[in-house]
């Protein structure tokens, strides 16, 4: 291909083809169609997405749709509410200097011709060409229609289709075809899922796209949490792990979207949306089969497998949907869904005719769904070869899986397959499996913890002691998918309002509205958030009335304590710390807000159960502000923050007050208890606390002051043990039973993964905290 020197507009694969054919020096300036469009019209700055969200109160998705629509609009009145709203956004972007025009490009364009290579004859292209023609000479180069004939194969199932493709790739590789010259095009999610397994079985590397959505990473959640607390991004970034692979992502988002001067809390909705589209760090192979779209140009030395050549996806049928419907697009002189479908139809035909060494495949079934072949087969007169049997011998593991599956059908349903007679199941292990955790090498573990030093919190220590394998699945393999469920958002809302309630400038209405906007996504959410709003109002009143009577007058919220040891770090947050200082000694009580249900107990704490309240005692003992001071812990409590139904036959206010009472353990020292709760003898502040003639009532949850240090030492010992075992790779499937009840598997997310059986269960002796029957509740 011979082009005039100047601007050449094409995609990346066409650019590569042109460059390879150029002889001598040519003054070519390559641009994509998107780049030349932006240079001829305008470029919208990245910050515009956040600016629109903030100014109009739009969601991230809606802001993106407006930005895409702005690029199609003219600055005029359309007398149409939707289109005129887009124009108003255009005006806002101009007003805020969020639109950039490349004036120099238009000057340069007068000096050089512009050549469009193989353009799509759409309305958008015709408009772009007319705009470019007002500045310079226009050339158009269309590819010659090829006459290549593809091979076309039909398969019963998507699994057979995938196996056939991998067998063919194996043959090509044996013949010396480099993997970098082998491509799989048009693979949908179902096909990619199968390929990930086959890639390992066949020992053929395939370059998959990186998975997206970094929301579940611990560092991401830590970043979002800090956005609620810190006043600026400098403070947030300063506290984060600079060596983490995702740290540059946060820095880039803040800088590229110009958020430095924004309040972090205002940016949370933006970050949550962006994190869903950011890719994980991905392994890049020097040589691998490539997964591609059908927009590329291929050479004679390339081999392409176009899979899923089925009706509805080849070509893909675009429905009239989205922010701009066909009527809107027609009015804007843009291609409608019908026009786009016609163009996609012609593009796919051109791709088939212009691609050498092309193999087309389609399936008739995916699970129970029926698929039809593409209509292009008849239109183009393609010859179909029906593949009845997939060859064996390319991947032993896959061969065994297939044969064992056939043998299973024979045993269950009497369906005999000739492959069983021809090959047999040989040494395949039928109905045998080893479900126990197989210890990974210490070298690999050391590398893991070198890159990601061990950080423990109550939640993952609880997970480890309940069953080490659940910790392994959750924290080491990272199978804990983050889902911002409504219950979690309701908890975040409650915590935020309760924390605000201790600020001097606190306004209940303002706090509720602000945090509701951040966490309530739809009308259903709003209903429950309104219910929680009333609960919080009454709870704040309950707390204030009791705190006025308490001698623990200093209250700190969200107290972050981090204990750094040689081999691990333990950290946690105390929701509310109430204390006073007398003669340089600390008298304190700890309160943690709890949405949902939780068991208030200290039974079996030496086995790692019910460590939440003791872990707060341990954290407080390491609180830097109290260093070198004697600490008297008066109580460790949870305060339930839940929406409940009240009995209309009883006094609702009394029922509410009972719901808000602190639940936990109090020190068995009346003089200390009086500092926190003057009503301790018949407490209206702390549940399960009262005194009779002979001392504390038998139901009272109490501990001796002398037990404080014992409990703290026990927690530290458990943390040391968990840390050592985790870093040694000790993750057996070992759920615990206490008094015949399985305490580990009931709510475990991974019980379908481990195939736990009765032999794996460990029966623990019941170890109650205190006797509970002699009137004092103590050991």
XYZ file of C-alpha atoms in Angstrom, residues 502 547 550-557 576-581 587-589 623 626:
21
model
C -19.850 13.363 69.475
C -23.027 9.343 79.618
C -20.907 8.566 83.993
C -17.571 9.634 85.497
C -15.817 8.483 82.308
C -16.113 11.898 80.737
C -13.520 11.670 77.956
C -14.845 9.922 74.846
C -12.740 9.027 71.800
C -14.170 7.496 68.635
C -16.000 4.261 71.379
C -13.484 4.578 74.195
C -14.787 6.147 77.421
C -12.238 6.969 80.092
C -11.009 9.276 82.798
C -7.555 9.774 84.361
C -10.149 4.056 84.100
C -11.755 2.979 80.830
C -14.673 1.212 79.179
C -2.749 2.091 73.041
C -1.867 5.200 77.557
